[in-house]
Coordinates of N, CA and C in Angstrom, one line a residue:
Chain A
X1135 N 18.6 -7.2 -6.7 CA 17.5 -7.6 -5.8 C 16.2 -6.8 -6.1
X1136 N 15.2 -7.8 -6.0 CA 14.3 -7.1 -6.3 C 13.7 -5.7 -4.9
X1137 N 13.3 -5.0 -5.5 CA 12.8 -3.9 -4.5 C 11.4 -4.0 -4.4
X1138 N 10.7 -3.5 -3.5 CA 9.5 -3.4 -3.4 C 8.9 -2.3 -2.2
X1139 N 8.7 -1.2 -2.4 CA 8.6 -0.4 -1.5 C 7.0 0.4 -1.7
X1140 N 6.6 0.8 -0.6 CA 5.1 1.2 0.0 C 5.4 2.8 0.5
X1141 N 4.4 3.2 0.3 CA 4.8 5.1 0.6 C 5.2 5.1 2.1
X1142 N 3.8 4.5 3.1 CA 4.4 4.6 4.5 C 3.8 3.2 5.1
X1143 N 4.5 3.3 6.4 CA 4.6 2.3 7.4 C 3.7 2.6 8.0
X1144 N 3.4 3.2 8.1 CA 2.0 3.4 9.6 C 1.4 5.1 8.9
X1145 N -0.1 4.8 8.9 CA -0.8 5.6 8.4 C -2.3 5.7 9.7
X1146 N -2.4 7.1 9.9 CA -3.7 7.2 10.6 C -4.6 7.8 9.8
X1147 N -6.3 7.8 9.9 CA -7.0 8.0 8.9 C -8.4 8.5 10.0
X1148 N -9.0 9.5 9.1 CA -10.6 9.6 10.2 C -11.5 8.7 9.0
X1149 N -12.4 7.9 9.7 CA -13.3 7.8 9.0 C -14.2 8.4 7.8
X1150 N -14.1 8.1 6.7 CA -14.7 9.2 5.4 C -13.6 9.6 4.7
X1151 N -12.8 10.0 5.1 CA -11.6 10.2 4.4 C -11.4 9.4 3.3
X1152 N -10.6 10.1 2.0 CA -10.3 9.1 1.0 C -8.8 8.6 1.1
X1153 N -8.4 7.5 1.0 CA -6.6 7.0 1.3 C -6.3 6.8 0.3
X1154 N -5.0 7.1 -0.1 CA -4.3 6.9 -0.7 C -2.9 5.7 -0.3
X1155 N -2.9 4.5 -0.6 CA -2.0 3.5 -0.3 C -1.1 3.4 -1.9
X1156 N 0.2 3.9 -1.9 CA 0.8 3.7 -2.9 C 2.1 2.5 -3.0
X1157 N 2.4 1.8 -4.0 CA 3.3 0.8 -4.3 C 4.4 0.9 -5.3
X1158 N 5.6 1.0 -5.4 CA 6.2 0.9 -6.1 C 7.5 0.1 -6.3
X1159 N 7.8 -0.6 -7.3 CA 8.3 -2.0 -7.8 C 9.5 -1.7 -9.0
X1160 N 10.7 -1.9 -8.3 CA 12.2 -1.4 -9.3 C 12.4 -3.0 -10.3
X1161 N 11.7 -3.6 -10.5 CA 12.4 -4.7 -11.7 C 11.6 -5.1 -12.4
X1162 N 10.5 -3.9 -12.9 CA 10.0 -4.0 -14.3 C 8.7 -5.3 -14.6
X1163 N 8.2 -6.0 -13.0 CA 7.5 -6.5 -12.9 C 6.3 -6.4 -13.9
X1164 N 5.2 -7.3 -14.7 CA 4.2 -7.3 -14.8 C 3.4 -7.3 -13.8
X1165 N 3.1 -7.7 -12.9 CA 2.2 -8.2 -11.9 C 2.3 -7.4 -10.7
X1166 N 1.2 -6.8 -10.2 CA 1.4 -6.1 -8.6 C -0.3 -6.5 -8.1
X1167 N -0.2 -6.6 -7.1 CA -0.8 -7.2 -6.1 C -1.2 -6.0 -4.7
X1168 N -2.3 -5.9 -4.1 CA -2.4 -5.4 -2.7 C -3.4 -6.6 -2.0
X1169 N -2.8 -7.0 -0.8 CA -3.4 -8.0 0.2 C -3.3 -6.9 1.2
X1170 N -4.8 -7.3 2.3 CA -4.4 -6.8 3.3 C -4.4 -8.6 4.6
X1171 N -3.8 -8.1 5.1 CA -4.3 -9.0 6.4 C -4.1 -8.7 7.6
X1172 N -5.2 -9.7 8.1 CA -5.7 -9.4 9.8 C -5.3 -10.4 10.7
X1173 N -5.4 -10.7 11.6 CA -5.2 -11.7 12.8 C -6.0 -12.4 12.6
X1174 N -5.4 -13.8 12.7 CA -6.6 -14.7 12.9 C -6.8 -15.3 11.1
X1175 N -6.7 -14.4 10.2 CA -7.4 -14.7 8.7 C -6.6 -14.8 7.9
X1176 N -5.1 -14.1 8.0 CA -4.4 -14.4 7.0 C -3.9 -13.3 5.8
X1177 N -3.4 -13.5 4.6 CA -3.8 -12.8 4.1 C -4.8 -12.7 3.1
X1178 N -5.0 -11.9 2.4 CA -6.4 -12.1 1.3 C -6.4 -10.7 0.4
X1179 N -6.6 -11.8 -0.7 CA -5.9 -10.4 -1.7 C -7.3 -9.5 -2.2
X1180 N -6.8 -8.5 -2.5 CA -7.9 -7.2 -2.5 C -7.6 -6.8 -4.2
X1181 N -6.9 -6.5 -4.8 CA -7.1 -6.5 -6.1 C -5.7 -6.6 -6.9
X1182 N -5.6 -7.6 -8.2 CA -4.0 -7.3 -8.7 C -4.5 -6.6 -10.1
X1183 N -3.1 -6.3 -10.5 CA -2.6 -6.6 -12.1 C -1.8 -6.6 -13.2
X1184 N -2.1 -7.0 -14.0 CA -1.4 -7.9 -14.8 C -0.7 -6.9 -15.9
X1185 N -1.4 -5.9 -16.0 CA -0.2 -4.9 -17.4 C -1.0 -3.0 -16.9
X1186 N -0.5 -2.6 -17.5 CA -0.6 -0.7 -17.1 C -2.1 -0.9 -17.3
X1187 N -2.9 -0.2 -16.6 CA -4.5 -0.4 -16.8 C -5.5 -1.4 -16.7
X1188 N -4.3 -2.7 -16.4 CA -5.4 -3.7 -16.4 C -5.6 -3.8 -14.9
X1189 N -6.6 -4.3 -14.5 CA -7.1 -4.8 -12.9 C -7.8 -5.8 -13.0
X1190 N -7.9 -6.4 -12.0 CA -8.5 -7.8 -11.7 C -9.1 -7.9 -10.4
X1191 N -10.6 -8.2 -10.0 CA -11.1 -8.0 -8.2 C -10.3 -9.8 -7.8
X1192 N -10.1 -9.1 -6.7 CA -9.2 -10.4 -5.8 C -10.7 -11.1 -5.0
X1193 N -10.6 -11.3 -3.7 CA -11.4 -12.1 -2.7 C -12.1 -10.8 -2.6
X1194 N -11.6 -9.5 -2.3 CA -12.4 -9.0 -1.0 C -12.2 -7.4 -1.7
X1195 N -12.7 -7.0 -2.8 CA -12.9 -5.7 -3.8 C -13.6 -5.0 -3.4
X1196 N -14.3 -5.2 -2.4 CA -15.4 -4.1 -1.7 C -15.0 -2.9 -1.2
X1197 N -15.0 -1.9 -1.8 CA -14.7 -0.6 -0.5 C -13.2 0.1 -0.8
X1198 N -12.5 -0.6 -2.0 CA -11.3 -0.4 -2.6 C -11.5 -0.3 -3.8
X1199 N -10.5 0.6 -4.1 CA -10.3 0.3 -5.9 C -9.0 0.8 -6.1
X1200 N -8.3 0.6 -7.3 CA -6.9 0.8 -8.2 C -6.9 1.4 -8.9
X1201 N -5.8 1.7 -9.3 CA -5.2 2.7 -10.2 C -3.8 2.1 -10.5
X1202 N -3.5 1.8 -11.8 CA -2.1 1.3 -12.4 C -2.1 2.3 -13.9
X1203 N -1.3 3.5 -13.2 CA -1.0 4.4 -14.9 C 0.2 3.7 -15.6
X1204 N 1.2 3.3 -14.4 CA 2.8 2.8 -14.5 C 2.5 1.4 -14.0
X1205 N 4.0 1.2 -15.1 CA 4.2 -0.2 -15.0 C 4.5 -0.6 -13.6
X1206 N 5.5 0.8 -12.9 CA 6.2 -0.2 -11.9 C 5.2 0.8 -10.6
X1207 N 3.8 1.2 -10.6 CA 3.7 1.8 -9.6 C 1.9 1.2 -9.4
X1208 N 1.8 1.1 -8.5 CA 0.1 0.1 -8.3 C -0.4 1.1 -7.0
X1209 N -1.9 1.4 -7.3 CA -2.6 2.5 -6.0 C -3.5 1.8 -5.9
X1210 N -3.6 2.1 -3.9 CA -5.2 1.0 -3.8 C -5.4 2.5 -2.6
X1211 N -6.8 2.7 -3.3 CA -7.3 3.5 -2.8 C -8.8 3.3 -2.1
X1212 N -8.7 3.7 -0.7 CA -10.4 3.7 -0.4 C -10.7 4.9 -0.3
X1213 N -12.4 4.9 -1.2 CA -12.8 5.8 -1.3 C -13.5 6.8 -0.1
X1214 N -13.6 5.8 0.9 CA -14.5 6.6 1.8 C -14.2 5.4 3.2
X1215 N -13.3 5.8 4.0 CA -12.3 5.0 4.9 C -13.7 4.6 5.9
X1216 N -13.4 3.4 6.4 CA -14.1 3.1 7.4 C -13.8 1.9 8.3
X1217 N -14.0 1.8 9.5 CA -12.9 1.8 10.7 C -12.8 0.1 10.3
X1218 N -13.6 -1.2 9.6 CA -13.1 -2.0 9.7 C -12.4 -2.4 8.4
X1219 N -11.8 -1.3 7.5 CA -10.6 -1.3 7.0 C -9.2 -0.9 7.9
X1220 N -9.3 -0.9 8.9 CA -8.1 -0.7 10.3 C -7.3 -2.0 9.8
X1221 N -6.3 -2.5 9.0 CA -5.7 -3.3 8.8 C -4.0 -3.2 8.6
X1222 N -3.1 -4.1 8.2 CA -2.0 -3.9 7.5 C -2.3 -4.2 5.7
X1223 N -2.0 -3.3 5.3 CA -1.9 -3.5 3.7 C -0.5 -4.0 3.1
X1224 N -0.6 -4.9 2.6 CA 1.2 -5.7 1.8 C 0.7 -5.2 0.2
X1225 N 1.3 -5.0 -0.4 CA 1.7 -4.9 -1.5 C 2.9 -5.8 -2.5
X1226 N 2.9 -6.3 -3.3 CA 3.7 -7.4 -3.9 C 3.3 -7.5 -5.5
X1227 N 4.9 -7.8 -5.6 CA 5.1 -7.9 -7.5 C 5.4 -9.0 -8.0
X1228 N 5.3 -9.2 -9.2 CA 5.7 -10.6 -10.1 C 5.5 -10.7 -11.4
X1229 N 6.3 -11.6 -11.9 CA 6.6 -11.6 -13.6 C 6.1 -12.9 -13.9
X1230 N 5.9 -13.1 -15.4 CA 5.6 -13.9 -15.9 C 3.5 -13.8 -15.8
X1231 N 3.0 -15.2 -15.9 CA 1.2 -15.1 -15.6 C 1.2 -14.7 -14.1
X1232 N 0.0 -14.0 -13.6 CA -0.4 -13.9 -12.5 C -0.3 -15.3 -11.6
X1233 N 0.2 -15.1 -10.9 CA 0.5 -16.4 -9.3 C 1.1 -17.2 -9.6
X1234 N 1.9 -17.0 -10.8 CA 2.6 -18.2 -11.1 C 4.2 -18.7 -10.9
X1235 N 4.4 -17.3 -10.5 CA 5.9 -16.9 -10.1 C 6.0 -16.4 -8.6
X1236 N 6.8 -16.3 -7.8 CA 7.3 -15.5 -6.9 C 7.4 -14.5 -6.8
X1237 N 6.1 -14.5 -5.4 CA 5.9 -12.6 -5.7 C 6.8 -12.3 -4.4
X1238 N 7.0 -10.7 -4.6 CA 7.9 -10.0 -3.9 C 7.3 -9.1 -2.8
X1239 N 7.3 -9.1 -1.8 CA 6.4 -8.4 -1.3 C 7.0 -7.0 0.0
X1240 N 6.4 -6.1 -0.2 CA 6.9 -4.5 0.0 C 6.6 -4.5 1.6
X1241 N 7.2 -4.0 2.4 CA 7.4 -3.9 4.3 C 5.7 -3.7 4.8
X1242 N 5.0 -3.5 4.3 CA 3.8 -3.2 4.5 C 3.3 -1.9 4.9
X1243 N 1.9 -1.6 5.3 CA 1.5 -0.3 5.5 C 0.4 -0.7 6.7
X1244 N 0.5 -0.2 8.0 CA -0.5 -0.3 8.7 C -1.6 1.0 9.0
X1245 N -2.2 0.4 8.7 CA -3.6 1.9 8.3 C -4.4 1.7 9.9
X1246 N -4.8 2.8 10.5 CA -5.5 2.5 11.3 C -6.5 3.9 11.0
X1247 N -7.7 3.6 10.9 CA -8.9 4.7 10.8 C -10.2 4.4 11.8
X1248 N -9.7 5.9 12.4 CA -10.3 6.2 13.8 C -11.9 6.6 13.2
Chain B
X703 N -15.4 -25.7 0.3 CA -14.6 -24.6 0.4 C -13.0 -24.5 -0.2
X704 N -12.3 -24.3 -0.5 CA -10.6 -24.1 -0.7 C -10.0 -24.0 0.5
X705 N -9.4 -24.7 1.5 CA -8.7 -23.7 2.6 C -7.5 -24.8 2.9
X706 N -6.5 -23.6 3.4 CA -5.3 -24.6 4.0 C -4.7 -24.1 5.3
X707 N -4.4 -25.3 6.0 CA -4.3 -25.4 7.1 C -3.2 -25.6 7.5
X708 N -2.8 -24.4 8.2 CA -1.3 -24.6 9.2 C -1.0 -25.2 10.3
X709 N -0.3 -26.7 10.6 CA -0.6 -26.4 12.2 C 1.7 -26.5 12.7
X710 N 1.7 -26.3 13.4 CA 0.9 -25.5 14.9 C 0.5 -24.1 14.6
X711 N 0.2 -23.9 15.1 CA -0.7 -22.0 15.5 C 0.8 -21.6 15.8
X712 N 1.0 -22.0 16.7 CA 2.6 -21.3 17.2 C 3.2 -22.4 18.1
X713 N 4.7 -22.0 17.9 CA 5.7 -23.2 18.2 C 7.0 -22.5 18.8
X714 N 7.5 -22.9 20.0 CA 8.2 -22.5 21.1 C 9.4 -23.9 20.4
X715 N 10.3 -23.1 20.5 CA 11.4 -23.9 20.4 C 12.8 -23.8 20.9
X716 N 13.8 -24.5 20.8 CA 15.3 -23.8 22.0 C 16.6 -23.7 20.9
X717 N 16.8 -23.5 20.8 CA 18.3 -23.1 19.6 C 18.6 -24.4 20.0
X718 N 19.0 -24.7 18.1 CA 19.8 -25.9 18.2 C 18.2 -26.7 17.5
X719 N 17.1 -26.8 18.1 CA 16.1 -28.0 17.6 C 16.0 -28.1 16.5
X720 N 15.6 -28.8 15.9 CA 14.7 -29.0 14.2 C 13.0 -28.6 14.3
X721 N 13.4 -28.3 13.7 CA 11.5 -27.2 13.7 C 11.0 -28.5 12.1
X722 N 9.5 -28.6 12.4 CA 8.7 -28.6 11.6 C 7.5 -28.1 11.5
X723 N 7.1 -27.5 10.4 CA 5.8 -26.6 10.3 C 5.2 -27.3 9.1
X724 N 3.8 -27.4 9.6 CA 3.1 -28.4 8.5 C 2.2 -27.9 7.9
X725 N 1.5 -27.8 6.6 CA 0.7 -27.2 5.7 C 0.2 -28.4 5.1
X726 N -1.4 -28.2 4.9 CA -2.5 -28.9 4.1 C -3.5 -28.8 3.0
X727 N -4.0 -28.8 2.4 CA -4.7 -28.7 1.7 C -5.5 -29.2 1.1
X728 N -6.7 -28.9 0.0 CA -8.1 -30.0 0.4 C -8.0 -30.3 -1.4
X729 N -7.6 -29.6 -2.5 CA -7.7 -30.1 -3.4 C -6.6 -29.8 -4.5
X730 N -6.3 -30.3 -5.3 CA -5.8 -29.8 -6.7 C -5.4 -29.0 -6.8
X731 N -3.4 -28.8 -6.7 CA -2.8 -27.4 -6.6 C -2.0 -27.4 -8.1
X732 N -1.8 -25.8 -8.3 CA -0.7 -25.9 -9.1 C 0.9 -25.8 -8.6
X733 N 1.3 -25.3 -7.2 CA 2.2 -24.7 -6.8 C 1.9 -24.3 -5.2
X734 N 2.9 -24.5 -4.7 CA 2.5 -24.4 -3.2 C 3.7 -23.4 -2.6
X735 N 3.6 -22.4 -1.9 CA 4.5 -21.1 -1.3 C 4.5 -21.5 0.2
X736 N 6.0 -21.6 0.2 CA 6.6 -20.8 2.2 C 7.0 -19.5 1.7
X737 N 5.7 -19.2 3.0 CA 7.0 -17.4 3.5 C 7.1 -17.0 4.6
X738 N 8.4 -16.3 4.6 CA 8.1 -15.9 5.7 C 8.1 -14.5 6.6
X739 N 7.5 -13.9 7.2 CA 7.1 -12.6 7.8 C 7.8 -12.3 9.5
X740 N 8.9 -11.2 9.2 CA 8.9 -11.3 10.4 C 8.8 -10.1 10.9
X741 N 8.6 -10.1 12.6 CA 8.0 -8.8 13.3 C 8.4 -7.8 12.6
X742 N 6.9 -6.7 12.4 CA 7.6 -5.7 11.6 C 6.9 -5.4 10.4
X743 N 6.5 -6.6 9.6 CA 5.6 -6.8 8.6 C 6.0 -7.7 7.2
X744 N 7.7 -6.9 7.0 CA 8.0 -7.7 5.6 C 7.5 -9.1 5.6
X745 N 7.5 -9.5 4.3 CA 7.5 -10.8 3.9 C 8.3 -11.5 2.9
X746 N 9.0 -12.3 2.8 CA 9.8 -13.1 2.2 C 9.6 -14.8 1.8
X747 N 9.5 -14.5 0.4 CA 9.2 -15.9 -0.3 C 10.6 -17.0 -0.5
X748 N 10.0 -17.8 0.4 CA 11.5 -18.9 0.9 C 11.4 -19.8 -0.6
X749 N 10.4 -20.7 -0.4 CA 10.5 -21.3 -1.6 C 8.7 -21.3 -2.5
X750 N 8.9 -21.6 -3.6 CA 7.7 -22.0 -4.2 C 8.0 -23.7 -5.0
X751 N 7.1 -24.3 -4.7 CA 7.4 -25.9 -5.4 C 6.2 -26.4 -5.8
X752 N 6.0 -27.2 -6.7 CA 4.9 -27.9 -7.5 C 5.2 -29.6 -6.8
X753 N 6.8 -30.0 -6.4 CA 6.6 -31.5 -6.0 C 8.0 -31.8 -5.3
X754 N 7.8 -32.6 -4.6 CA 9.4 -33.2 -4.4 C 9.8 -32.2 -3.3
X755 N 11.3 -31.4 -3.2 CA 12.1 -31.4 -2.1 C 12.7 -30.0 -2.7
X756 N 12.9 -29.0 -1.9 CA 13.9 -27.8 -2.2 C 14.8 -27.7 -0.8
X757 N 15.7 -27.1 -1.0 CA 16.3 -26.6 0.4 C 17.2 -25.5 0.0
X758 N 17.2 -25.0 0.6 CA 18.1 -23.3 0.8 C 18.5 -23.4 2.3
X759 N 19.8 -23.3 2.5 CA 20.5 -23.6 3.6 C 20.0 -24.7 4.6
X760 N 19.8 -24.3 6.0 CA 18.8 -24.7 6.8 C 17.4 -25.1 7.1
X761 N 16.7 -24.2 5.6 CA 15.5 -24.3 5.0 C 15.2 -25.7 3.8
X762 N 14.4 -26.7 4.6 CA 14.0 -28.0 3.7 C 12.0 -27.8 3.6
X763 N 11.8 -27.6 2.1 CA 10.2 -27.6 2.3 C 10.0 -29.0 1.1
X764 N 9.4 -29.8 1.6 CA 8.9 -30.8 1.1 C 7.5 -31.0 0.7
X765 N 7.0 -31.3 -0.3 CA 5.6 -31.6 -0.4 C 5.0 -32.7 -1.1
X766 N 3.9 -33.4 -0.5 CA 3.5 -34.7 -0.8 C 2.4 -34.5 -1.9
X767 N 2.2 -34.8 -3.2 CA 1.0 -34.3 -3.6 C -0.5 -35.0 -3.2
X768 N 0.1 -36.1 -3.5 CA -1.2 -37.7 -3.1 C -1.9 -37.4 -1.8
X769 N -0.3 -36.7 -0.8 CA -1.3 -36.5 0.3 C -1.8 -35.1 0.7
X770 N -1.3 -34.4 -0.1 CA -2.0 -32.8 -0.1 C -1.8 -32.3 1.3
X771 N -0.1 -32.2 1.1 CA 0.5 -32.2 2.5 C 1.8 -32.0 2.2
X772 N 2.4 -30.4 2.7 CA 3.6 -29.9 2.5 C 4.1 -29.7 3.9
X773 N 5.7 -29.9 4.5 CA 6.5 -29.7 5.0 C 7.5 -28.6 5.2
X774 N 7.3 -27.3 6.4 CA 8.9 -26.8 5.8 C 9.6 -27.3 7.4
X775 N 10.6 -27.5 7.1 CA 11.8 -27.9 8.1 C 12.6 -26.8 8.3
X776 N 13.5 -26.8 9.5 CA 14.5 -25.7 10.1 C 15.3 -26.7 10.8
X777 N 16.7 -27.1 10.5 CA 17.9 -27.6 10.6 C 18.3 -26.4 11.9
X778 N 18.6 -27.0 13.1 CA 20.1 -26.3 13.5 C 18.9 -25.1 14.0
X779 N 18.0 -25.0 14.5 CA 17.4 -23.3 14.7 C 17.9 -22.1 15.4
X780 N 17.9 -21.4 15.5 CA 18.5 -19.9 15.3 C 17.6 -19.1 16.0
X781 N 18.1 -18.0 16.8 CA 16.5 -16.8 17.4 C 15.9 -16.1 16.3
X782 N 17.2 -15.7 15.2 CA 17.1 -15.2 13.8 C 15.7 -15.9 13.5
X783 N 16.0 -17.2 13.5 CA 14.7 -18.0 12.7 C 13.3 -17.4 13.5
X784 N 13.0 -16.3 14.3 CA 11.7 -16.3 15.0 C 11.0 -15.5 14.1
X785 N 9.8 -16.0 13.1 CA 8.7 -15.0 12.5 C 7.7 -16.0 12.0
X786 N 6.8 -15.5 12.2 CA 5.7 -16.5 11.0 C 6.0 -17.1 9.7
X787 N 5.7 -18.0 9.4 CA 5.9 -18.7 8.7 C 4.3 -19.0 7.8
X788 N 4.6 -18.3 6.9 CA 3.5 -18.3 6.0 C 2.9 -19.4 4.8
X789 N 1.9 -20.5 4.6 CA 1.7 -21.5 3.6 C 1.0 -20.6 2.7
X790 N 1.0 -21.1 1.5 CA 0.1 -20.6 0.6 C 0.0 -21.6 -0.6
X791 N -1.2 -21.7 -1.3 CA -1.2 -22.6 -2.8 C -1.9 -21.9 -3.5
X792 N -1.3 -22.5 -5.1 CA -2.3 -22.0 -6.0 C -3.5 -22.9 -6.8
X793 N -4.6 -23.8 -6.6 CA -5.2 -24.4 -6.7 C -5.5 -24.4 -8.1
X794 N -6.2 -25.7 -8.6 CA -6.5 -25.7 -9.9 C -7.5 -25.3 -10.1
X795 N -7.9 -24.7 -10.9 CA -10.2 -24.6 -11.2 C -9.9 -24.9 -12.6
X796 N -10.3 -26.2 -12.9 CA -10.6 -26.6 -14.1 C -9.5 -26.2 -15.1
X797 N -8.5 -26.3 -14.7 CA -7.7 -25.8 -15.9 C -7.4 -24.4 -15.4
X798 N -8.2 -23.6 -14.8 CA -7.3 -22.1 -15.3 C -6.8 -21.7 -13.8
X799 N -5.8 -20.9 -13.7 CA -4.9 -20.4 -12.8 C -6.1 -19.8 -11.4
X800 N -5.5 -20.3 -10.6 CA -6.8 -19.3 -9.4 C -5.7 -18.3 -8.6
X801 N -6.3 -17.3 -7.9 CA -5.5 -16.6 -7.1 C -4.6 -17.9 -5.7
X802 N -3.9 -16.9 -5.2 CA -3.5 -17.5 -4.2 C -4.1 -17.7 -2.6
X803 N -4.0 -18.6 -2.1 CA -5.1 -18.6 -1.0 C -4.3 -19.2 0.2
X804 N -4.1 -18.0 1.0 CA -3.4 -18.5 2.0 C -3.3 -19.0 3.8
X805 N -2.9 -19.7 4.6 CA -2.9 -20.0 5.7 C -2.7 -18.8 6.5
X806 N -3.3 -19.1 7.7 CA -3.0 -18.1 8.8 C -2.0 -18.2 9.2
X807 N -0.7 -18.7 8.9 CA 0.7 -18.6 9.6 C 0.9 -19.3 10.9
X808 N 2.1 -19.6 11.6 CA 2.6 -20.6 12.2 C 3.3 -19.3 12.5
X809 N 3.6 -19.3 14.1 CA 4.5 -18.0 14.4 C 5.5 -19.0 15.4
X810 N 6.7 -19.0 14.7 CA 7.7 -20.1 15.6 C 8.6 -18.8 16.5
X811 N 9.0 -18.7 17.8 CA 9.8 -18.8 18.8 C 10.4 -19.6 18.8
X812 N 12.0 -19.0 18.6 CA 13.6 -20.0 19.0 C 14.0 -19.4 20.1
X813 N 13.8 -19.8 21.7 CA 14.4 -19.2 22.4 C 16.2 -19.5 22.4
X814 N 17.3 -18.5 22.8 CA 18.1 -19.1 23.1 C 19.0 -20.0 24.1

């Protein structure tokens, strides 16, 4: 089975602060993904990618950025937290081209920043 | 715009009914996703299909392309069965692969 796991479940944050949202993916996936979503919108992807170092901006790249050193481990990091990043972050993997396959996706992370 | 559309918003149902949850869309896909999410956060990819008919147990998702209009069904419903139900497609741009772009979910209730 594939695995898909997120560092934590519920995160609190002061505003300014820099986060750390980590991902990591046991079956050797190409593809990792971070979506967050909100009520009402859905989800909407924030940045993937495709091999060690590569990235790609999703819908909504603003205010985030990545880090992929490992294959099986993807960081979405905000640099400077601010309260209407108060969301759930999903995290999700997949092989083959990007969106082309069935992605897997990790319990989530709910961030809230006060 | 791209967008697809779930309806119902949310759906009360009684063990035992057949559920349908309907998904839309406005152009040219390559592949269309059910998932589903339940309280809690996970998410789980039921089926992904390009045309025609899949089913996995109690789970039937069907999709029409001409009418840019997919179906998933629930046989027999269950309280188990209560979480959002998520659409998603992957649309065409001219040939090359687009991200995925997804529905705001359908949150079914199976009372027992």
């Amino acid at each position: 089975d594939v695995k898909v796991t997120q560092s934590s479940r519920y995160l609190v944050k002061r505003t300014g602060e820099k986060v750390f949202l980590e991902c990591v993916q046991d079956m050797d996936h190409e593809n990792m993904f971070w979506y967050r979503q909100d009520p009402g919108l859905g989800l909407r992807l924030i940045y993937f990618s495709y091999d060690v170092k590569m990235k790609e901006k999703g819908d909504i790249p603003e205010g985030y950025s990545v880090s992929r050193e490992k294959k099986e481990r993807f960081s979405l990091i905000l640099e400077s937290a601010s309260t209407n990043q108060t969301s759930m972050y999903l995290c999700a993997s997949s092989s083959g081209l990007p969106f082309t396959d069935t992605q897997y996706f990790g319990p989530g992370t709910r961030l809230t920043v006060l | 715009k791209n967008e697809v559309e779930q309806s119902p918003q949310n759906l009360t149902a009684q063990e035992g009914e057949f559920i349908t949850i309907n998904c839309s869309y406005s152009v040219g896909i390559s592949a269309l996703h059910w998932l589903q999410q339940h309280p809690g956060g996970g998410i789980v990819s039921l089926f992904m299909l390009s045309s025609g008919k899949k089913k996995h147990g109690r789970l039937i998702a069907t999709i029409n392309i001409q009418e840019k209009h997919s179906s998933l069904h629930i046989t027999a419903s269950h309280p188990r069965d209560s979480a959002v139900y998520i659409c998603a497609v992957r649309y065409n741009y001219g040939g090359s692969q687009g991200n995925l772009i997804f529905g705001k979910g359908t949150k079914l209730s199976v009372k027992p």
